[in-house]
Amino acid sequence: MKKIDKSKLEDLWGRLAAEQDLFLPVQQDSVVNFALWQEGSRVNLEAVNSLLPPKDLLFPQSEKIFSYKRREGELSFEEAPGSGPQVIFGIRPCDVRSIELLDPVFFKEPADTFYKNRREQTTLVSIGCLEPDTTCFCTAFGIQPLDAEGADVMLYDMGTAYLVSPRTEKGEKLAEEMGELLEEAAGAEEEGLQQQQEAAASAQEHGLDLDGVFEKLNDMFDHCIWEKFYRRCLACGTCTYLCPTCHCFDIQDDGSPEEGQRFRCWDSCMYEDYTHMGHGHNPRPGRRERVRNRFMHKLNYFPKDHDGVYHCVGCGRCVQKCPVNLDIMQVIEEIGKEGVGGEGHDR
Amino acid sequence: MNLTEKMRQEAAQILESKEADLVIGWGGGEYYWQSPPLFLEDAAGAAELAFSPFIVNNLAKYLLEELESHEKAALFVKGCDTRGINRLLQDHRIQREAVLLIGVPCAGLADREKLKAAGYDAGLLQVERQGDSFILTLEGEEGAREVPAGEFLLDKCLECRYPNPLVYDRLLGEEVQKPRERDPMARVREVQKKPVDEKYAYWQEKLSRCIRCYACRNVCPACNCRECIFDQNAPRWVGKANQLSEKQNYNIIRSFHIAGRCIDCGECQRACPMDIPLMEINRKIIQDLTELYGEYEAGIDPTDVPPLGTYRAEDPAGFSER
Amino acid sequence: MTANPILPRRAVVEKILQDTPDTKRFFVTLKDGEPFNHKPLQCAMLSVPPVGEALFSITSSPTRPEYLEFAVKEVGTVTKHLHYEVQEGTEIGIRGPYGNGFPIDVIRGKDLLFIGGGIGLAPLRSLINYCFDTRKDYSKIQIIYGARTPEDLSFKEEIFENWPKEDARLNLTVDVESPGWEEFVGFVPTYLEHLAPTPEGVIAVTCGPPIMIRFVLQGLEKLGFQPEQIITTLELKMKCGVGKCGRCNIGEKYVCQDGPVFSLAELNGMIPEF
Ligand SMILES: Cc1cc2nc3c(=O)[nH]c(=O)nc-3n(C[C@H](O)[C@H](O)[C@H](O)COP(=O)(O)OP(=O)(O)OC[C@H]3O[C@@H](n4cnc5c(N)ncnc54)[C@H](O)[C@@H]3O)c2cc1C
Ligand code: SF4
Ligand code: SF4
Ligand code: SF4
Ligand code: SF4
Ligand code: SF4
Ligand code: FES
């Protein structure tokens, strides 16, 4: 296996950034977010996951769809230009999986050309997590903190260097770009990796059990469990904006009758407006219905359509940042405690 | 009897005697830092209440919605929270008879970020207040460690002037004596000293992070309008695009709307997921109001009139009806 | 690269008619001259920048391709703009068609019962005219349609002039007594109960305000219709129309793609959140 010494990272980034857009976790105050790398960027590869998920780089918080012009009555549309190749460097395994969960949504026919175009030109360089955060529960979803199946290149932190393992064609191409910055790893380092992986495999017990949660929820739409959770919710949508798998968006216009643009921007099922119809009816009128929808979508609706795969990767962002501690792990535990068809089914 | 037990007893008794049909308090969570708002309608649930140095949520605002379906709600309130209650009373958004206030004198709450920075997060099971210390219960051999509370208090608690509830029906425990350890305006002055360009860049950087979740508004007891202008869509006052101008627009408008009504509770900044120092804006406005209209603190006396909540015919700026 | 599904095509509003006091009809043609290829009960997203876009049923039948026709009720920003700013000759954007459309195969050779209320006739009209244009494929056709007042009845030239000439039974009703109205007076579900059509070999298709749909469904079941024989269309808030923006979901179904046409049998298997 090859490795790259950490002292050579700046050189590497300079080289990669010359060829494509390079995004890295960058520190600003207490916040680490993915940002376009420039010389002097305060890169932080130690923070486990960024505050905002890197989904922003494939599905930006707001994105122009087209610009329009009306000249002498003639209305014309000009599609927003596509973007070029990019590398997301330092993405964590949970976030890599989250992109694999966005793919089927945006690729499903009719495919979303903006997402698809970006996705096809994106190379994911993932770094494994030696020390997951206290709120990480990715392993509950079968994600390995040290290994991201969907990464193009996997980096293993060996202290002073990263072992570099290209996984895909895009990954191989990137490794070529790294050129002489890569060195052959020593046998001891490869052994060290094996030890890390063994240690990680035995340390991954947080006791969150997802077995049967999806199936139980089939019968829990009217269950009193939602009563218990929704009332504290402030309907701020933080849990969905920060969630790497949430993909909901709104479409809006901005401009004058003569010219302007149409853009789309993140939206959230936690907002009243999201389902409020022009003539006043709202199928999810209260926080009860909306909180339920969020958890049902993550843990039941999405899995129903995607071979039982949950729409959560256990990144813990919503757990950390929900201002009222509406904790998805606790919700999962409570669901787990309920017997199918048992008490509480009619609220 | 410790505070947790007192809270539980009080809540159970209120619900049993039907003195109120709802109790809003704080519960416990999986993590030492969690203290979710808890809503109780029957006495059996009272055992879920938990006091900890993380009972930071101001529960006052829940009254707006809960009182639509309840006769009377009992609410646990810290000193800062009661200023929020006063605000809601002053705005006629709640009736005093509809709430039963159980005051909790507060010696200051713990800041998870400060604990984290000192390396205490992983393996920390519980934090308890004991006199001037926090007792940290740790996983593993060591068991417990005592640390000086002052080092791990929330900034807003170091700056707090009203640790004891200003309005209450009952008080749990003794009133606390707590000197204000820091000047809340110090940060404002520091930012103000920056040259204009730098100040602009500073706020650009901070506000560019805003994702416009509106958590700051939703948690704020001063933001209690029946219909918020940011929710109106015809016309839409602030666009939804992720642009700095819209973010600035939002934050400036909101801070102006709560001028003279902000109770300095810091909930907006806490709820903000993006770590934007919103209190620096709010306090700058408090400072300006003081300069313009004299010293005023919102939410201290529900019968007074906030400086921007009143109008006199001789107002030099006149009055626009539009 | 394939076409961007949320990019509108250019179109022109050729003709506008006032339909009811709050509804106007828009006759639209595409500027690129390519066909729109819709099925009955599909929808299209109409764009009027800078106000935005909104989804409407295509009320014209694919068998009459001269215009794409829409009946738009004024409720909010986009619909207001269509009513007051858009004129004959105004260029707009259009994308679609969206939705699963009507399962024509299911109704071939059957008796058809259409039950509409208010502007709910708009989507049905596309199918009704389709059936009239392929009349031999169906057996008996009955249309029950009602609105609040005679004025509020949509598509007056269809219901008073064209359809009475067709081989079909037409039953009209209004909610309240009105001068000059000689047909039935009462709500659509009441009229349905009064007419009491027999269910054998019939497919019932209904569309209207949610409350009407609810009572019509109950009424039909009481008359002995099986859930498989009842077809309805749903309305939820929609933005993208292509199953991605999330908001039109009922459980795991996205109504913009998996609907809006569902049989009652399908609806019974879905969560009750619409
Ligand atoms: C499948 C389908 C078929 C349809 N077919 C037709 C048809 O054939 N003819 C027809 O006329 N309509 C039809 N509709 C309905 C039509 O799509 C809506 O009436 C239209 O989208 C309204 O758009 P608007 O911009 O005018 O209203 P809006 O201005 O959209 O309202 C914008 C948004 O503002 C918010 N809003 C509006 N009012 C309020 C309020 N009071 N309080 C809070 N928020 C509010 C809501 O979020 C609302 O969605 C159909 C809908 C669907 C889903
Ligand atoms: S972050 Fe918490 S309070 Fe905000 S919408 Fe999500 S669950 Fe509700
Ligand atoms: S639901 Fe929460 S934990 Fe799960 S992926 Fe989303 S933000 Fe992460
Ligand atoms: S429906 Fe809600 S939970 Fe699901 S992706 Fe959309 S915002 Fe996220
Ligand atoms: S603006 Fe912030 S500090 Fe002021 S009352 Fe609102 S939440 Fe509290
Ligand atoms: S809470 Fe923070 S991120 Fe959210 S709207 Fe307020 S300032 Fe912006
Ligand atoms: S309208 Fe966007 S998913 Fe259906």
Tab-separated table of N, CA and C and ligand atoms in Angstrom, chain A residues 137 239 242-244 294 298 312-318 328, ligand 3:
chain	number	residue	atom	x	y	z
A	137	PHE	N	-23.342	7.137	15.875
A	137	PHE	CA	-23.891	5.772	15.959
A	137	PHE	C	-24.011	5.139	14.576
A	239	CYS	N	-32.548	19.910	12.454
A	239	CYS	CA	-32.269	18.484	12.319
A	239	CYS	C	-32.274	18.047	10.861
A	242	LEU	N	-29.157	20.054	8.829
A	242	LEU	CA	-27.856	19.499	9.175
A	242	LEU	C	-27.736	18.028	8.797
A	243	CYS	N	-28.825	17.448	8.378
A	243	CYS	CA	-28.808	16.003	8.106
A	243	CYS	C	-28.230	15.734	6.724
A	244	PRO	N	-27.259	14.841	6.652
A	244	PRO	CA	-26.629	14.583	5.353
A	244	PRO	C	-27.532	13.846	4.371
A	294	ARG	N	-40.931	13.142	9.906
A	294	ARG	CA	-39.472	13.085	9.801
A	294	ARG	C	-38.966	11.700	10.209
A	298	LYS	N	-37.404	8.688	7.766
A	298	LYS	CA	-36.067	8.150	7.961
A	298	LYS	C	-36.092	6.652	8.245
A	312	CYS	N	-30.849	7.224	7.524
A	312	CYS	CA	-30.067	7.887	8.560
A	312	CYS	C	-28.741	7.157	8.574
A	313	VAL	N	-27.658	7.890	8.795
A	313	VAL	CA	-26.359	7.239	8.805
A	313	VAL	C	-25.696	7.337	10.179
A	314	GLY	N	-26.441	7.825	11.157
A	314	GLY	CA	-25.906	7.879	12.513
A	314	GLY	C	-24.786	8.882	12.703
A	315	CYS	N	-24.829	9.982	11.964
A	315	CYS	CA	-23.746	10.965	12.082
A	315	CYS	C	-23.857	11.767	13.378
A	316	GLY	N	-25.047	11.778	13.983
A	316	GLY	CA	-25.211	12.441	15.270
A	316	GLY	C	-25.384	13.953	15.213
A	317	ARG	N	-25.426	14.534	14.017
A	317	ARG	CA	-25.543	16.000	13.940
A	317	ARG	C	-26.838	16.492	14.572
A	318	CYS	N	-27.933	15.812	14.273
A	318	CYS	CA	-29.220	16.270	14.831
A	318	CYS	C	-29.234	16.077	16.343
A	328	ILE	N	-32.838	11.280	18.049
A	328	ILE	CA	-33.312	10.165	17.208
A	328	ILE	C	-32.941	8.805	17.810
D	3	SF4	S1	-31.069	11.797	11.187
D	3	SF4	FE1	-29.522	12.783	12.476
D	3	SF4	S2	-28.041	11.167	12.915
D	3	SF4	FE2	-29.292	10.470	11.201
D	3	SF4	S3	-28.125	11.063	9.414
D	3	SF4	FE3	-29.583	12.725	9.832
D	3	SF4	S4	-28.461	14.184	11.121
D	3	SF4	FE4	-27.297	12.260	11.117
